[in-house]
Coordinates of C-alpha atoms in Angstrom, one line a residue:
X1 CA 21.5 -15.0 1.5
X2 CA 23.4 -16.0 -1.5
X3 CA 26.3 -15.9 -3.2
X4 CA 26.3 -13.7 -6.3
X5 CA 26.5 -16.3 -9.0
X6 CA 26.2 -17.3 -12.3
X7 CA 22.5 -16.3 -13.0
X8 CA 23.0 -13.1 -11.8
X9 CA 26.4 -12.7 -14.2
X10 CA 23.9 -14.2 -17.6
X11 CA 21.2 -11.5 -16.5
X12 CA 23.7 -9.0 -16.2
X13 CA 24.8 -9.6 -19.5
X14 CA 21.6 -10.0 -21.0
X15 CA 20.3 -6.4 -19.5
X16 CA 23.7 -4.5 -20.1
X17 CA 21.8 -2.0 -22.0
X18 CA 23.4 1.4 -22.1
X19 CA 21.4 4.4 -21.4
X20 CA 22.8 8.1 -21.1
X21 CA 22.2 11.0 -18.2
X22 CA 24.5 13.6 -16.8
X23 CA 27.5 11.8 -16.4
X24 CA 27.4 9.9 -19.7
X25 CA 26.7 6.4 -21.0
X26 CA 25.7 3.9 -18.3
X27 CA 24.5 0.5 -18.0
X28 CA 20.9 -0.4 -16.8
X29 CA 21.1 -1.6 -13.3
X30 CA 20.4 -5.3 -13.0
X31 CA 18.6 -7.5 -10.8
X32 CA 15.6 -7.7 -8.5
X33 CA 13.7 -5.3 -6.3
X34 CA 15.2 -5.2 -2.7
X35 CA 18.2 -7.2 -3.4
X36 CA 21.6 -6.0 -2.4
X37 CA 25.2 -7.3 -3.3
X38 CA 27.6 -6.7 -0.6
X39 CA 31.3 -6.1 -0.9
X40 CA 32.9 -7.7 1.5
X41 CA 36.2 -10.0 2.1
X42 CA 35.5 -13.1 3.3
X43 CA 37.2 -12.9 6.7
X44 CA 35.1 -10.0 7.4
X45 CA 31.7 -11.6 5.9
X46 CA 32.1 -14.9 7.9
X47 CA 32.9 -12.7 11.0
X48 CA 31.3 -10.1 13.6
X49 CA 31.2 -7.8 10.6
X50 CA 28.9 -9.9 8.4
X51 CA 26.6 -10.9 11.1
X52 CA 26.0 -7.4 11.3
X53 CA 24.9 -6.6 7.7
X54 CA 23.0 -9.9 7.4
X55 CA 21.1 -9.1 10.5
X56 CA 19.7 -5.9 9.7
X57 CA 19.4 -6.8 6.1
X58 CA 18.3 -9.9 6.4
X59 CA 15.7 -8.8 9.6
X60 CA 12.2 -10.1 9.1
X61 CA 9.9 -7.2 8.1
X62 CA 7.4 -6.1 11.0
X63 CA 3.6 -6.3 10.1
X64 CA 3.3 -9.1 7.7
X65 CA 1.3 -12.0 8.3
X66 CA 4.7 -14.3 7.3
X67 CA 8.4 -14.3 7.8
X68 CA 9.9 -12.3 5.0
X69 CA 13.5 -10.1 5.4
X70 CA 14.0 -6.4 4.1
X71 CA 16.1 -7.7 1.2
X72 CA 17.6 -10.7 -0.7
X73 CA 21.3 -10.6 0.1
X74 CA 24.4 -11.4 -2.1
X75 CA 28.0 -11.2 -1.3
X76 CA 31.3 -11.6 -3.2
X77 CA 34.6 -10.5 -2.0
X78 CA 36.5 -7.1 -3.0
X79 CA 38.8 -8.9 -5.3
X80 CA 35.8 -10.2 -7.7
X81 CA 33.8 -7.1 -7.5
X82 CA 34.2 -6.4 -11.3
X83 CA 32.5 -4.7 -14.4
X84 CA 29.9 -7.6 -14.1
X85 CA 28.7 -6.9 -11.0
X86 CA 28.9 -3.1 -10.7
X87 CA 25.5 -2.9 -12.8
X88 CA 23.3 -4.5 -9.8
X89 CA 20.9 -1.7 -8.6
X90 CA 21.7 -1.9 -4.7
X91 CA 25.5 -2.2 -3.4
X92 CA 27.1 -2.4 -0.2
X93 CA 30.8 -1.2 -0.5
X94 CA 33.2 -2.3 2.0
X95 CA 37.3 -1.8 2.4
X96 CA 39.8 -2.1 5.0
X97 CA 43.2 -0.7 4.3
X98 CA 45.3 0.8 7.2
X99 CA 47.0 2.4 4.4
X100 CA 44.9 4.1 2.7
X101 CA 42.2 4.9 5.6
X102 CA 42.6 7.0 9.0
X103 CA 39.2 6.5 10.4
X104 CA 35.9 4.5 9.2
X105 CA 33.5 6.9 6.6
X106 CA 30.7 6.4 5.1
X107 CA 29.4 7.6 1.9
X108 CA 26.4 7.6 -0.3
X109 CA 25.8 7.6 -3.9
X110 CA 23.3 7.0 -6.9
X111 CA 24.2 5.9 -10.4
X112 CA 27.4 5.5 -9.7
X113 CA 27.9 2.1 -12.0
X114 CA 24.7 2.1 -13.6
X115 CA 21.1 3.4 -13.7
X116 CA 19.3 3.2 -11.2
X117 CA 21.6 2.4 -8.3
X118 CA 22.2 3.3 -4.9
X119 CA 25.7 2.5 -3.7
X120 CA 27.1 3.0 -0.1
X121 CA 30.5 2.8 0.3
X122 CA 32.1 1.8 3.9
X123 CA 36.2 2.2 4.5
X124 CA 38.0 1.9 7.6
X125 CA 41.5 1.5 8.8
X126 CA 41.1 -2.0 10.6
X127 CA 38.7 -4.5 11.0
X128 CA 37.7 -3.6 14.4
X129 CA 36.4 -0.5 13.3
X130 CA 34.8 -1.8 10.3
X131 CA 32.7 -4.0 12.7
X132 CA 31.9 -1.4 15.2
X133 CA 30.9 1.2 12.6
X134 CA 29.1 -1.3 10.9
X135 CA 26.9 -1.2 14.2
X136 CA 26.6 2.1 14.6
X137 CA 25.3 2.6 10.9
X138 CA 23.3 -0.6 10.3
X139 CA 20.3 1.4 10.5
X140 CA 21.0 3.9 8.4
X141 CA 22.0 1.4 5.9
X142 CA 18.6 -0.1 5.9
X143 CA 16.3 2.4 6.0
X144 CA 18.5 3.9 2.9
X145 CA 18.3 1.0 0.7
X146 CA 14.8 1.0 1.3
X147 CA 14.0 4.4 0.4
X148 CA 15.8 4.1 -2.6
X149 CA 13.8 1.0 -3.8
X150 CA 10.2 3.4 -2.9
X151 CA 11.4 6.6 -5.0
X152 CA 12.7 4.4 -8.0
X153 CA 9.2 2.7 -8.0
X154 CA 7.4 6.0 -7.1
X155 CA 9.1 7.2 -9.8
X156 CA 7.8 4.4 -12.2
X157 CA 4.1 5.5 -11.4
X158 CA 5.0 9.4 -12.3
X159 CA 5.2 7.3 -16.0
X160 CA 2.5 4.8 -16.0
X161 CA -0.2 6.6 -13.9
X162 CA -4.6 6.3 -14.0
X163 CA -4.8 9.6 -15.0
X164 CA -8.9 9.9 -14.5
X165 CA -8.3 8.7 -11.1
X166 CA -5.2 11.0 -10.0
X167 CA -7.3 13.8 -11.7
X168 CA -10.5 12.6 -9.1
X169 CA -8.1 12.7 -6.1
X170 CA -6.7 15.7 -6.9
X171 CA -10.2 17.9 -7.0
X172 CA -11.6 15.9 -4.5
X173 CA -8.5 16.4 -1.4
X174 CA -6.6 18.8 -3.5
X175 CA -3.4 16.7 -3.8
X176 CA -1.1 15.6 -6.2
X177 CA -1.0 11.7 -6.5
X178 CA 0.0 9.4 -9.2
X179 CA -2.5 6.2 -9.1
X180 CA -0.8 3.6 -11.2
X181 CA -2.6 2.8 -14.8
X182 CA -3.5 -1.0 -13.6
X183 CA -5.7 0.4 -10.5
X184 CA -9.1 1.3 -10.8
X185 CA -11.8 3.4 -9.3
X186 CA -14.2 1.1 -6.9
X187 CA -15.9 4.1 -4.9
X188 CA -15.7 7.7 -3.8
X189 CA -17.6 9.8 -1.8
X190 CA -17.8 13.1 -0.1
X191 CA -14.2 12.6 1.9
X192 CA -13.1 8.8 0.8
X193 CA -11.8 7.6 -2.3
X194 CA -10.8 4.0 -3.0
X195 CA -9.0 2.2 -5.8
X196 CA -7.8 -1.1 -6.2
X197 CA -5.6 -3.3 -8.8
X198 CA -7.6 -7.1 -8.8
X199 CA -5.8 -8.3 -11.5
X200 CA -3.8 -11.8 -10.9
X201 CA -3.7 -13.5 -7.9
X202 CA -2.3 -10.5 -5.3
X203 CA -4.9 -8.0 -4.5
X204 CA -3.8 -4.0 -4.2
X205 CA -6.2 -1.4 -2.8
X206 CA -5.3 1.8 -2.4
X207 CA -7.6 4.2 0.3
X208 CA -7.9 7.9 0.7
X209 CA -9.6 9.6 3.0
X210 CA -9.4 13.1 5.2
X211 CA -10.7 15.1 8.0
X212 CA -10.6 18.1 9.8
X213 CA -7.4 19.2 11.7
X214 CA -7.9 20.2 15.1
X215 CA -6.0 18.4 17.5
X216 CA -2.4 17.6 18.0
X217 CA -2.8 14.5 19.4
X218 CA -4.0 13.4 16.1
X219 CA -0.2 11.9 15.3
X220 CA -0.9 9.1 18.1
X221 CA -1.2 5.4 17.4
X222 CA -4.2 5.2 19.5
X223 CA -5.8 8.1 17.6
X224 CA -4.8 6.9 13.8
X225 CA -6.1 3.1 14.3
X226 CA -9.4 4.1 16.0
X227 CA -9.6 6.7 12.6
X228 CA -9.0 4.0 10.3
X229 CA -11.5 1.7 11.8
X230 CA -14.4 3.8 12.4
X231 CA -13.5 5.0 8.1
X232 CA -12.9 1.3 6.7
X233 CA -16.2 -0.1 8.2
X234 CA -17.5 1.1 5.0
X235 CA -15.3 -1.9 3.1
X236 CA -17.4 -4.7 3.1
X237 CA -16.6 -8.3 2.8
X238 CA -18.1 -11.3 0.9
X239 CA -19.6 -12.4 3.7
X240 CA -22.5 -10.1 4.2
X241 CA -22.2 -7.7 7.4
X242 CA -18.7 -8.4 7.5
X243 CA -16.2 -5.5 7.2
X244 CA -12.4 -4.0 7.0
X245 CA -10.6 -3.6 10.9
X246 CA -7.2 -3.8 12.4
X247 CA -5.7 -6.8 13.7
X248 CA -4.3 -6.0 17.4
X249 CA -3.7 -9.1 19.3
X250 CA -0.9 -11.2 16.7
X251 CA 1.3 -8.2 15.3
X252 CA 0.0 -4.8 17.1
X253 CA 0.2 -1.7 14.5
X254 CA 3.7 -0.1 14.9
X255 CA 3.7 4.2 14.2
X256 CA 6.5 6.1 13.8
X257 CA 6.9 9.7 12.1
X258 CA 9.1 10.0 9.0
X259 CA 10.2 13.1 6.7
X260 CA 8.9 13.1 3.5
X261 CA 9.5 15.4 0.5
X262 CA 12.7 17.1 1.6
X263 CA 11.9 17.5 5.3
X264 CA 7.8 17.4 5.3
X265 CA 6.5 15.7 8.5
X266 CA 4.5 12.2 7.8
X267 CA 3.2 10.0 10.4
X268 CA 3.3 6.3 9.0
X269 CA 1.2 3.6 10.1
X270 CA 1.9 -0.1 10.1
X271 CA -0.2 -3.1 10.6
X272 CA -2.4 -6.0 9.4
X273 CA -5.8 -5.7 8.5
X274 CA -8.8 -8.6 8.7
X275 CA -12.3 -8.9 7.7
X276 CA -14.7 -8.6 10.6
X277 CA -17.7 -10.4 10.7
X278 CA -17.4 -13.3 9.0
X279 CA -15.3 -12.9 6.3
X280 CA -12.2 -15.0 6.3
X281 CA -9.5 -12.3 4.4
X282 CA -6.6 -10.1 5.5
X283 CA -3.1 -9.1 4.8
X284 CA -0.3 -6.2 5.8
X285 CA -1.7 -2.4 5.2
X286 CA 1.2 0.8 5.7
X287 CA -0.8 4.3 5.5
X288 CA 0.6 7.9 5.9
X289 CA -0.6 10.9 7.6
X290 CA -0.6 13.9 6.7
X291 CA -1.3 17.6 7.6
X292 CA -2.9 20.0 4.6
X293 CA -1.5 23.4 5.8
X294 CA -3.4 25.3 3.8
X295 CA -6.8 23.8 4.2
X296 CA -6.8 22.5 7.9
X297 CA -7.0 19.2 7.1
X298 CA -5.4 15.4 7.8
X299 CA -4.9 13.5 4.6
X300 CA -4.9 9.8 5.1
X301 CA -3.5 7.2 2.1
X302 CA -3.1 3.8 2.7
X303 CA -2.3 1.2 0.5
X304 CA -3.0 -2.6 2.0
X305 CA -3.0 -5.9 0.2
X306 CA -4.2 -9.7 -0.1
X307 CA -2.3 -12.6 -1.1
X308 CA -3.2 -15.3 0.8
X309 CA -0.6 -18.1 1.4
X310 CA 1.8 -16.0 -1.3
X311 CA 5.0 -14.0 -0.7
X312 CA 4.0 -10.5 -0.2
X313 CA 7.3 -8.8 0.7
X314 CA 7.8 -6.9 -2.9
X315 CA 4.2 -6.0 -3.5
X316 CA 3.5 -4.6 -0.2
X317 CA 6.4 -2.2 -0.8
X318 CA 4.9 -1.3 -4.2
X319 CA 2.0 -0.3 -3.2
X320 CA 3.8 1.7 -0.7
X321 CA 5.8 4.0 -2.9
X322 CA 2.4 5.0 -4.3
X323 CA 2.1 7.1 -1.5
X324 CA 5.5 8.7 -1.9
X325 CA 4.0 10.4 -4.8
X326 CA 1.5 12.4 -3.1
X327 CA 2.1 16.1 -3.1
X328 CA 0.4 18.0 -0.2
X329 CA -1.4 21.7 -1.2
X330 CA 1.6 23.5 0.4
X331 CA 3.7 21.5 -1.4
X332 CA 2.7 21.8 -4.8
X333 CA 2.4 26.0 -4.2
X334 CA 5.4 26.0 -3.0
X335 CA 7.7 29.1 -4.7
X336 CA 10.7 27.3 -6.3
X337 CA 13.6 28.9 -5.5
X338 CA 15.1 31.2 -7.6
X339 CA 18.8 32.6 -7.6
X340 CA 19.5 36.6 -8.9
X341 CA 23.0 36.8 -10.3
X342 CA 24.0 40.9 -9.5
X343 CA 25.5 42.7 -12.8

């Protein structure tokens, strides 16, 4: 955690580039993927309040191999919040005014300084119920800021994609998917495709694969990890007969299900990966699961990396929003909908 100071004021002013969209001339939003600037007073930030923020900001991320947080945090008090800072591309809002507020709120918005941003904005009458909504939303809070960060860079791909390979993926599993332009094709086969980016010292694969649907209990951790290590046995190592499994025993895969493209059901995966076998490599791998309606089958993408002994927080997450550009069959068939003005 930091205080927002001067190198973050001489990029600013360096990147203070204006470009226009609906609501006119804005700025460029400044500074670094998953960083957030927080509004806050100082009583407030040195109290229960700020504990709150930095805790679920600040949380180590679950899966990776080192301690890394969610974000980089900044604060500066409400009083210093100026033109200057309004550009950064992740703000945290907060005000208490017994005059101006009934009740604690919360809202949401994008580009509301600059371009790209997400801003949420937190009022409340009094401190107390600052702090205890604080709590209540700290969640929310994170997992927004997050999904912001994943559609800008998903986003990003739509512009610099591997069109060859997209193209592959597409007639192969019938879904839309932008594979960035640095990623290359490594091997395919009837049901598996797999990419990777092995340029510089951090590795990024990327892995598809699918199946037949049959049975519910597909969307179970037990089911997805047994699936992906029966598939990735066909990654091999350096050392020969080694090969790709999950790590279970120092951070056990974590599942959840999430909503994807306006309400579509996803289950995502979390875990580490190792070699098996011999081969001394592994890293942090995030996949998503997925139901083609129209065909009957699972779609599995998982992106997973390897940067030994290197920071791995930012491109872990990039390789992540690759798979928040996949389009399902249902989903790129979908009728738009269209509105009939009567005479």
């Amino acid at each position: 955690m930091k205080k927002a100071s001067v190198w973050i004021l001489c990029t600013i002013a360096l990147l203070m580039v204006g470009c226009k969209d609906k609501g006119g001339l804005k700025v460029t939003a400044t500074g670094s993927i998953y960083e957030v600037l927080v509004v806050m007073d100082n009583p407030y930030w040195e109290g229960e309040a700020g504990e709150i923020v930095r805790a679920s900001l600040e949380a180590d991320m679950p899966c990776l191999p080192q301690m890394e947080s969610y974000f980089t945090v900044m604060q500066t008090p409400l009083n210093a919040f100026d033109d200057a800072l309004k550009s950064v591309r992740n703000i945290l809002i907060t005000e208490v005014n017994p005059e101006r507020y009934t009740q604690a709120r919360l809202k949401y918005k994008t580009d509301m300084y600059a371009h790209p941003q997400a801003v949420a904005m937190i009022t409340a009458p009094t401190r107390d119920e600052l702090t205890a909504f604080l709590q209540e939303k700290a969640p929310e809070l994170q997992e927004y800021f997050l999904r912001q960060e994943l559609l800008r860079q998903a986003k990003f791909y739509r512009s610099f994609c591997n069109h060859d390979a997209s193209e592959l993926i597409q007639k192969k599993f019938g879904i839309e998917i932008k594979v960035p332009s640095d990623y290359q094709l490594i091997m395919e086969d009837e049901d598996f495709v797999w990419c990777c980016n092995d340029n510089g010292p951090k590795r990024r694969d990327l892995v598809i694969w699918s199946y037949p649907y049959t049975d519910p209990n597909t969307f179970t951790e037990a089911y997805l990890c047994a699936k992906r290590d029966s598939v990735l046995k066909r990654i091999e190592g350096y050392v020969e007969g080694s090969y790709m499994g999950t790590e279970y025993k120092i951070f056990p895969p974590q599942f959840r299900s999430i909503s994807i493209n306006n309400g579509g059901y996803c289950g995502e995966l979390r875990g580490l990966w190792r070699m098996k076998g011999g081969a001394a490599m592994g890293g942090p791998f995030v996949e998503h699961v997925r139901v083609d309606e129209i065909n009957h089958r699972v779609i599995t993408a998982e992106s997973y990396i390897y940067a030994a002994g290197q920071k791995k927080r930012n491109t872990y997450r990039q390789g992540e929003a690759i798979l928040y550009t996949i389009k399902l069959p249902q989903e790129i068939n979908q009728l738009q909908e269209v509105s009939v003005k009567a005479e």
